[in-house]
CSV table of C-alpha atoms in Angstrom, one decimal:
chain,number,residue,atom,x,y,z
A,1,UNK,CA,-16.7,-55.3,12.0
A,2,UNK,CA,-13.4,-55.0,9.8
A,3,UNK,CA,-10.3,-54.0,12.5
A,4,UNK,CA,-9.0,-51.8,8.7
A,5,UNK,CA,-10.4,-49.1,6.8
A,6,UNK,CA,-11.6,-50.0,3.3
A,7,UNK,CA,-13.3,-48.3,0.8
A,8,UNK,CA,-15.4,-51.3,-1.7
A,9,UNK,CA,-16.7,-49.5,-5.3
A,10,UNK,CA,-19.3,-50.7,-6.9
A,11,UNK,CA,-20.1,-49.4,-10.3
A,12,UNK,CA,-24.1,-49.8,-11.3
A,13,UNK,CA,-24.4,-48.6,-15.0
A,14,UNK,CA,-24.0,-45.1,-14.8
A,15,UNK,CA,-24.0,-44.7,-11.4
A,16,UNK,CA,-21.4,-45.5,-8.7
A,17,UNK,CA,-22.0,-47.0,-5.2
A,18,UNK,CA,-19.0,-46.3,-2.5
A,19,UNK,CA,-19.2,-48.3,1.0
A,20,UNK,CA,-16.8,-47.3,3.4
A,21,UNK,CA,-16.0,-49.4,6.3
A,22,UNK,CA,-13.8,-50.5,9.6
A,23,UNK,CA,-12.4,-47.3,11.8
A,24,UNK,CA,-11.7,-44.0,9.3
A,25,UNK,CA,-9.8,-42.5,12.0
A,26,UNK,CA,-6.6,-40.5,12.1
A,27,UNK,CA,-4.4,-43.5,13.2
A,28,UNK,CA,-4.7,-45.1,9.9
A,29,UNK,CA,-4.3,-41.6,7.6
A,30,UNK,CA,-2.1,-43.4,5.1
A,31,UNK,CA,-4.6,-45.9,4.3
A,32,UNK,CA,-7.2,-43.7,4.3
A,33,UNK,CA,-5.7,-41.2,1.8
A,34,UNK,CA,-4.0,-44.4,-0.5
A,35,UNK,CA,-8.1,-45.3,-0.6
A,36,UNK,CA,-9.3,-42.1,-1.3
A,37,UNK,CA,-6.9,-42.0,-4.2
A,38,UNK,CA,-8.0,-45.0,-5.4
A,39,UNK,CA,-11.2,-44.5,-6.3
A,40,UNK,CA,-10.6,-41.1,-7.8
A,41,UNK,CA,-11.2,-42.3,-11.0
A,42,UNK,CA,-14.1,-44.2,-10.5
A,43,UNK,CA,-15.8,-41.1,-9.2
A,44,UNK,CA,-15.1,-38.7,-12.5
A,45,UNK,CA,-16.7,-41.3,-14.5
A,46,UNK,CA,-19.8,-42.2,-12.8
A,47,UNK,CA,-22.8,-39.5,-13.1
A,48,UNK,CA,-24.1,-40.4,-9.9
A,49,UNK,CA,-22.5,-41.4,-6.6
A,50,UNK,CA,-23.8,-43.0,-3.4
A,51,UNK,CA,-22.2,-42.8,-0.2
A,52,UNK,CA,-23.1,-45.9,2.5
A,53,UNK,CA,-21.5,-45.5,5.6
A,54,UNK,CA,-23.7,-48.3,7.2
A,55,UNK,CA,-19.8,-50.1,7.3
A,56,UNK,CA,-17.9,-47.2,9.6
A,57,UNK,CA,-17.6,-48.7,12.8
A,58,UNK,CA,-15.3,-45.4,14.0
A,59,UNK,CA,-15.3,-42.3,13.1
A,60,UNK,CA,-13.0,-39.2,13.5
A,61,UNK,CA,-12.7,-35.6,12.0
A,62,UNK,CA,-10.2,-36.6,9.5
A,63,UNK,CA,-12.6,-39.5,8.4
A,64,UNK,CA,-15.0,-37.3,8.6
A,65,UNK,CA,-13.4,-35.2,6.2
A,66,UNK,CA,-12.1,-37.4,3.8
A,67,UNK,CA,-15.3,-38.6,2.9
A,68,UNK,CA,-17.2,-35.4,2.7
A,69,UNK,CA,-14.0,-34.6,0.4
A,70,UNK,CA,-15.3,-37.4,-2.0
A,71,UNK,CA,-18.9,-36.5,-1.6
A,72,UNK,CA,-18.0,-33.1,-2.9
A,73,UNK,CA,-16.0,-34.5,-5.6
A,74,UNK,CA,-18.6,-36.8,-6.8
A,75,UNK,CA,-20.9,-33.6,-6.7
A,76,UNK,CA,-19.6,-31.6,-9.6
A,77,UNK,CA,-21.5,-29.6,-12.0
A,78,UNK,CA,-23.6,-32.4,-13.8
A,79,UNK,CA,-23.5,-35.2,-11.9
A,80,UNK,CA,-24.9,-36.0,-7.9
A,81,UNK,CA,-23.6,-37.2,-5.0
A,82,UNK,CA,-25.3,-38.8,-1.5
A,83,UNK,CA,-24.7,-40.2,1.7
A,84,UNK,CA,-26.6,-42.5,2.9
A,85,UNK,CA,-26.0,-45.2,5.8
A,86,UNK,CA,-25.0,-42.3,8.6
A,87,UNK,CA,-25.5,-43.4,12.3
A,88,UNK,CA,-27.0,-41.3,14.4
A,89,UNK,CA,-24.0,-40.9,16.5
A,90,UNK,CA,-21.7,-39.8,13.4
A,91,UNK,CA,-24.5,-37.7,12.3
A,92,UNK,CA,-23.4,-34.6,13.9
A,93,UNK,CA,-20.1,-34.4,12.9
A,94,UNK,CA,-20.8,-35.2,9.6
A,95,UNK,CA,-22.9,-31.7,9.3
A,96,UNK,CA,-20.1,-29.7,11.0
A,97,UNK,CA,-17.9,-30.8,8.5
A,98,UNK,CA,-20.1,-30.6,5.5
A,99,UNK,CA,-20.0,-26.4,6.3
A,100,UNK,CA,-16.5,-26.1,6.1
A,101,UNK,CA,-15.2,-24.1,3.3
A,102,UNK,CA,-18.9,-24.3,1.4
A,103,UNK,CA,-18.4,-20.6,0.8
A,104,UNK,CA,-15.2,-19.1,-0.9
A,105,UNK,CA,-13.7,-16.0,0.8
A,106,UNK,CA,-14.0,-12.7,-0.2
A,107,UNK,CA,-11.4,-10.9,-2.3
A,108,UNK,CA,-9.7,-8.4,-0.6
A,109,UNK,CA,-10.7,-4.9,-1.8
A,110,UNK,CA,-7.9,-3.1,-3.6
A,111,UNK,CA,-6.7,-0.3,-1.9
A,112,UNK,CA,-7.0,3.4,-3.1
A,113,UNK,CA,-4.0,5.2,-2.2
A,114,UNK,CA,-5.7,8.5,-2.2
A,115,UNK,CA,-8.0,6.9,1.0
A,116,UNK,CA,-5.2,5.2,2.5
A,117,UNK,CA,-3.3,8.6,2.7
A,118,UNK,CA,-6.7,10.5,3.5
A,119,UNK,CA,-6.9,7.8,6.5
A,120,UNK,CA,-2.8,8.5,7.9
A,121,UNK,CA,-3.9,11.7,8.0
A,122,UNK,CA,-6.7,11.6,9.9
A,123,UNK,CA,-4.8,9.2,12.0
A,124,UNK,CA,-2.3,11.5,12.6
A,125,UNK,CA,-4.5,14.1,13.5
A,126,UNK,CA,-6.4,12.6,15.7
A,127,UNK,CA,-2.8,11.5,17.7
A,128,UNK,CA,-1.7,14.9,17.7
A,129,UNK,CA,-5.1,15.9,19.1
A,130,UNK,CA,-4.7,13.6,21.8
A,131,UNK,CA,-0.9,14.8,22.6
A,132,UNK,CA,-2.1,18.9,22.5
A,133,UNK,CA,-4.9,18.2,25.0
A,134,UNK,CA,-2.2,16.3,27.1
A,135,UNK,CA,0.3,18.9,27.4
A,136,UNK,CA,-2.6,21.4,27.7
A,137,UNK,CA,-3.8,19.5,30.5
A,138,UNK,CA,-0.4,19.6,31.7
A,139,UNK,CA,0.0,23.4,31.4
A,140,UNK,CA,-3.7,23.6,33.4
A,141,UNK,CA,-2.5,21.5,36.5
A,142,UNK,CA,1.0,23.6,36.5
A,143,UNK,CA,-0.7,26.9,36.3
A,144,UNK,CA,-3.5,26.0,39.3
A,145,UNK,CA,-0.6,24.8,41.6
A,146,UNK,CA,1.4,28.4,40.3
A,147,UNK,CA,-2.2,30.4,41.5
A,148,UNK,CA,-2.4,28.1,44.4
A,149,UNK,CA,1.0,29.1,45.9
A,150,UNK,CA,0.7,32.8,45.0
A,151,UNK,CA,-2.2,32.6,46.8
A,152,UNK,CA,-0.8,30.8,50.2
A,153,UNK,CA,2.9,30.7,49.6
A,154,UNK,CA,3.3,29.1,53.0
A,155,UNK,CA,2.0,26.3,51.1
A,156,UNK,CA,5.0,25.7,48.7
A,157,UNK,CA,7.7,23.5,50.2
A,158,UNK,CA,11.3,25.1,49.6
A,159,UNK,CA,13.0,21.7,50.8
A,160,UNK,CA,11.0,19.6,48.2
A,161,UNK,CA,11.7,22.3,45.8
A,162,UNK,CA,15.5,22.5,46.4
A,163,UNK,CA,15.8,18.9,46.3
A,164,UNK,CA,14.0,18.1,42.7
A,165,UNK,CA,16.3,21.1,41.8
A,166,UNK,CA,19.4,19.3,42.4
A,167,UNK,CA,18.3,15.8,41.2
A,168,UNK,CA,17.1,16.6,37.7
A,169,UNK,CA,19.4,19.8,37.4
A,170,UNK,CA,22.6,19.5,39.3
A,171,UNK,CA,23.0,16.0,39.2
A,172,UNK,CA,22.2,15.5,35.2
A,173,UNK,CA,25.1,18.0,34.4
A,174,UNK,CA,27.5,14.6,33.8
A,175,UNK,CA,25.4,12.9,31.4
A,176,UNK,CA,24.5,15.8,29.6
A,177,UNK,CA,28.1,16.5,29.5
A,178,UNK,CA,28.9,13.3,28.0
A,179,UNK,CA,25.7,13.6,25.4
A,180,UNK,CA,27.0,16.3,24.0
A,181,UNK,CA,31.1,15.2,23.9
A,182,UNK,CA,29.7,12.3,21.8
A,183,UNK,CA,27.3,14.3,19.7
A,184,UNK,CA,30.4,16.4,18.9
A,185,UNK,CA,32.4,13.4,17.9
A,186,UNK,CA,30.1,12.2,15.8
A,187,UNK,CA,29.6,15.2,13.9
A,188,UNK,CA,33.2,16.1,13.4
A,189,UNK,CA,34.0,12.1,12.2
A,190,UNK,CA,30.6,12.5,9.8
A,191,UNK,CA,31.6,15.6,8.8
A,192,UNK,CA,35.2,14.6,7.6
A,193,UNK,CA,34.3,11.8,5.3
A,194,UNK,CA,32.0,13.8,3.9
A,195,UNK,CA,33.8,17.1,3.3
A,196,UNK,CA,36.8,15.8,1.9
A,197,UNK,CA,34.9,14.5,-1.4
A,198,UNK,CA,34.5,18.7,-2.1
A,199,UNK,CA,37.9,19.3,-1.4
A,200,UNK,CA,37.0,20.9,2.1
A,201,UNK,CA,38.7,18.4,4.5
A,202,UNK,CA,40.5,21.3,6.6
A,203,UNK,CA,37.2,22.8,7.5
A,204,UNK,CA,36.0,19.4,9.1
A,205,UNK,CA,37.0,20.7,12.3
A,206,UNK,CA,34.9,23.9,11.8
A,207,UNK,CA,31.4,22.8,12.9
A,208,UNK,CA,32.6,21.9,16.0
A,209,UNK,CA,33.9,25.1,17.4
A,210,UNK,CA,37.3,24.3,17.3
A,211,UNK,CA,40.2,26.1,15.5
A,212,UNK,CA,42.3,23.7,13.4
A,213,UNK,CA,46.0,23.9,13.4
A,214,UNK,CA,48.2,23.4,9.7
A,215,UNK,CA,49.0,19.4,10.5
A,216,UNK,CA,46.1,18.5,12.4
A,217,UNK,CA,44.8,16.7,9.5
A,218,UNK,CA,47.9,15.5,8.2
A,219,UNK,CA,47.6,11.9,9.2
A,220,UNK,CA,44.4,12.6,7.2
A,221,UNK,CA,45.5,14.0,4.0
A,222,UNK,CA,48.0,10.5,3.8
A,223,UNK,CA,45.5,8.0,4.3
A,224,UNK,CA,43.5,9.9,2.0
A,225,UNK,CA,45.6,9.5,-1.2
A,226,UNK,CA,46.8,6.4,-0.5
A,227,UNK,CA,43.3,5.3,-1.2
A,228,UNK,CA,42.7,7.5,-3.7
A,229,UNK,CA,46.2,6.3,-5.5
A,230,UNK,CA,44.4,2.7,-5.1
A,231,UNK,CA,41.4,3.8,-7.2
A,232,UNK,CA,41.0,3.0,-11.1
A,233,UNK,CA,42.1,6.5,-12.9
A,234,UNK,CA,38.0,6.5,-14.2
A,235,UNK,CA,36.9,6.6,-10.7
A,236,UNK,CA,38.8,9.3,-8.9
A,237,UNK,CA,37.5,12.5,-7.7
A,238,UNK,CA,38.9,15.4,-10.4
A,239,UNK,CA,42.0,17.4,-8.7
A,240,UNK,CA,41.8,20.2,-7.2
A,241,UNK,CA,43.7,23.9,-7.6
A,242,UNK,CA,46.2,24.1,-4.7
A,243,UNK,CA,46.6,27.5,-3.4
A,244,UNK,CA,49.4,27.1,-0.8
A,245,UNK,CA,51.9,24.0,-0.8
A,246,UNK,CA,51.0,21.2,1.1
A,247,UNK,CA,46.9,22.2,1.6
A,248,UNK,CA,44.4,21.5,-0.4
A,249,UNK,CA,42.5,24.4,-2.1
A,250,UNK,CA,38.8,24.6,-1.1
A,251,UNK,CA,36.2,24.2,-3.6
A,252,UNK,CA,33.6,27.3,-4.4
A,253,UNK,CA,31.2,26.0,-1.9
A,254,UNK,CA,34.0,25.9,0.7
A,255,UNK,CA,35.0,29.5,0.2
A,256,UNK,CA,31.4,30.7,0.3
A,257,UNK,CA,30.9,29.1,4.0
A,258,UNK,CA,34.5,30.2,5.5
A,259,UNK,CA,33.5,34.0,3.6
């Protein structure tokens, strides 16, 4: 037995005869494939193709492929293609490899955007059927323990009671403090930026419940046409009428909220 992989071709008239031999295993891939390659052309013109592989002394999943590769090559519309030669302990393998890919997948079904929405909604239905008969089931177990203690009100423990009272009450009052400072100075920084493009910048203190003294923004009003003095002339916001020295004059939308 050859210690290399080799592939000998034999042409017979129209016909070709292909006798693999030696180990066609995955340590010697790159001789494998160069062979494979080889006889490429061989294959396309010959009408007929015979595979012997009486010569394969070993025999791997990659061999095993490769060959089956050239069996289905040889196999095209018009012409034929057989293996011949297998040993009975390469015969299995050589099956499970001559099913892979024999039937081409499927195209995907193209999607109907009227279903796909149909489906989202019924999703979301069925999600928000699941959440109602949560909190209803909720509601249920509070209102038996509310009829339970009306009922013996020895059995409601004051203590317990007291004591969730003060964790989840008394004791959140800091971080819902805080929430709610940063919330606020969120919404006043948003509300700045975005009031000053109408020519409203002294009523960015407004949502926040706070009054606004005359140079509270003043800092503001600096930075604010040094950049717009930066600008190209085409991309400046139009001026505004002024109304009293030194403050901007609100713009009709402005007037209509502080009315």
């Amino acid at each position: 037995m050859n210690s290399e992989p080799m592939l000998l071709a034999t042409p017979s008239g129209a016909g070709l005869e292909l006798r693999p031999e030696g180990p066609w295993i995955a340590a010697n891939v790159s001789k494998l494939e160069a062979l494979s390659q080889s006889v490429r052309a061989d294959v396309h013109r010959s009408k007929t193709v015979t595979l012997d592989m009486a010569g394969v002394s070993e025999l791997d999943t990659l061999g095993a492929w490769l060959l089956e590769k050239l069996s289905r090559r040889a196999a095209s519309p018009g012409r034929s293609a057989e293996m011949v030669g297998i040993a009975d302990n390469f015969r299995g393998l050589m099956d499970e490899v001559r099913q892979v890919n024999r039937h081409n997948p499927l195209p995907a079904p193209v999607p109907n955007p009227i279903l796909d929405r149909l489906h989202d909604l019924g999703k979301s239905t069925v999600d928000a059927r699941e959440d109602i008969a949560i909190f209803l089931q909720m509601l249920g177990a509070l209102f038996m323990s509310l009829i339970g203690i009306l009922r013996r009100p020895r059995s409601l423990r004051l203590t317990s009671l007291v004591y969730q009272l003060y964790r989840i009450g008394w004791q959140a009052i800091p971080i819902v403090m805080l929430i709610t400072f940063l919330i606020g100075a969120i919404i006043a920084q948003q509300g700045f930026f975005h009031f000053r493009r109408f020519g409203a910048a002294s009523e960015c203190c407004r949502p926040t419940g706070t009054r606004q003294s005359p140079g509270c923004l003043e800092p503001a009003r600096t930075a604010y046409a040094a950049s717009e003095a930066s600008r190209p002339p085409s991309a400046r916001e139009s001026p505004m009428r002024r109304k009293e020295p030194g403050r901007p004059a609100r713009c009709p939308a402005a007037r209509a909220g502080h009315r």
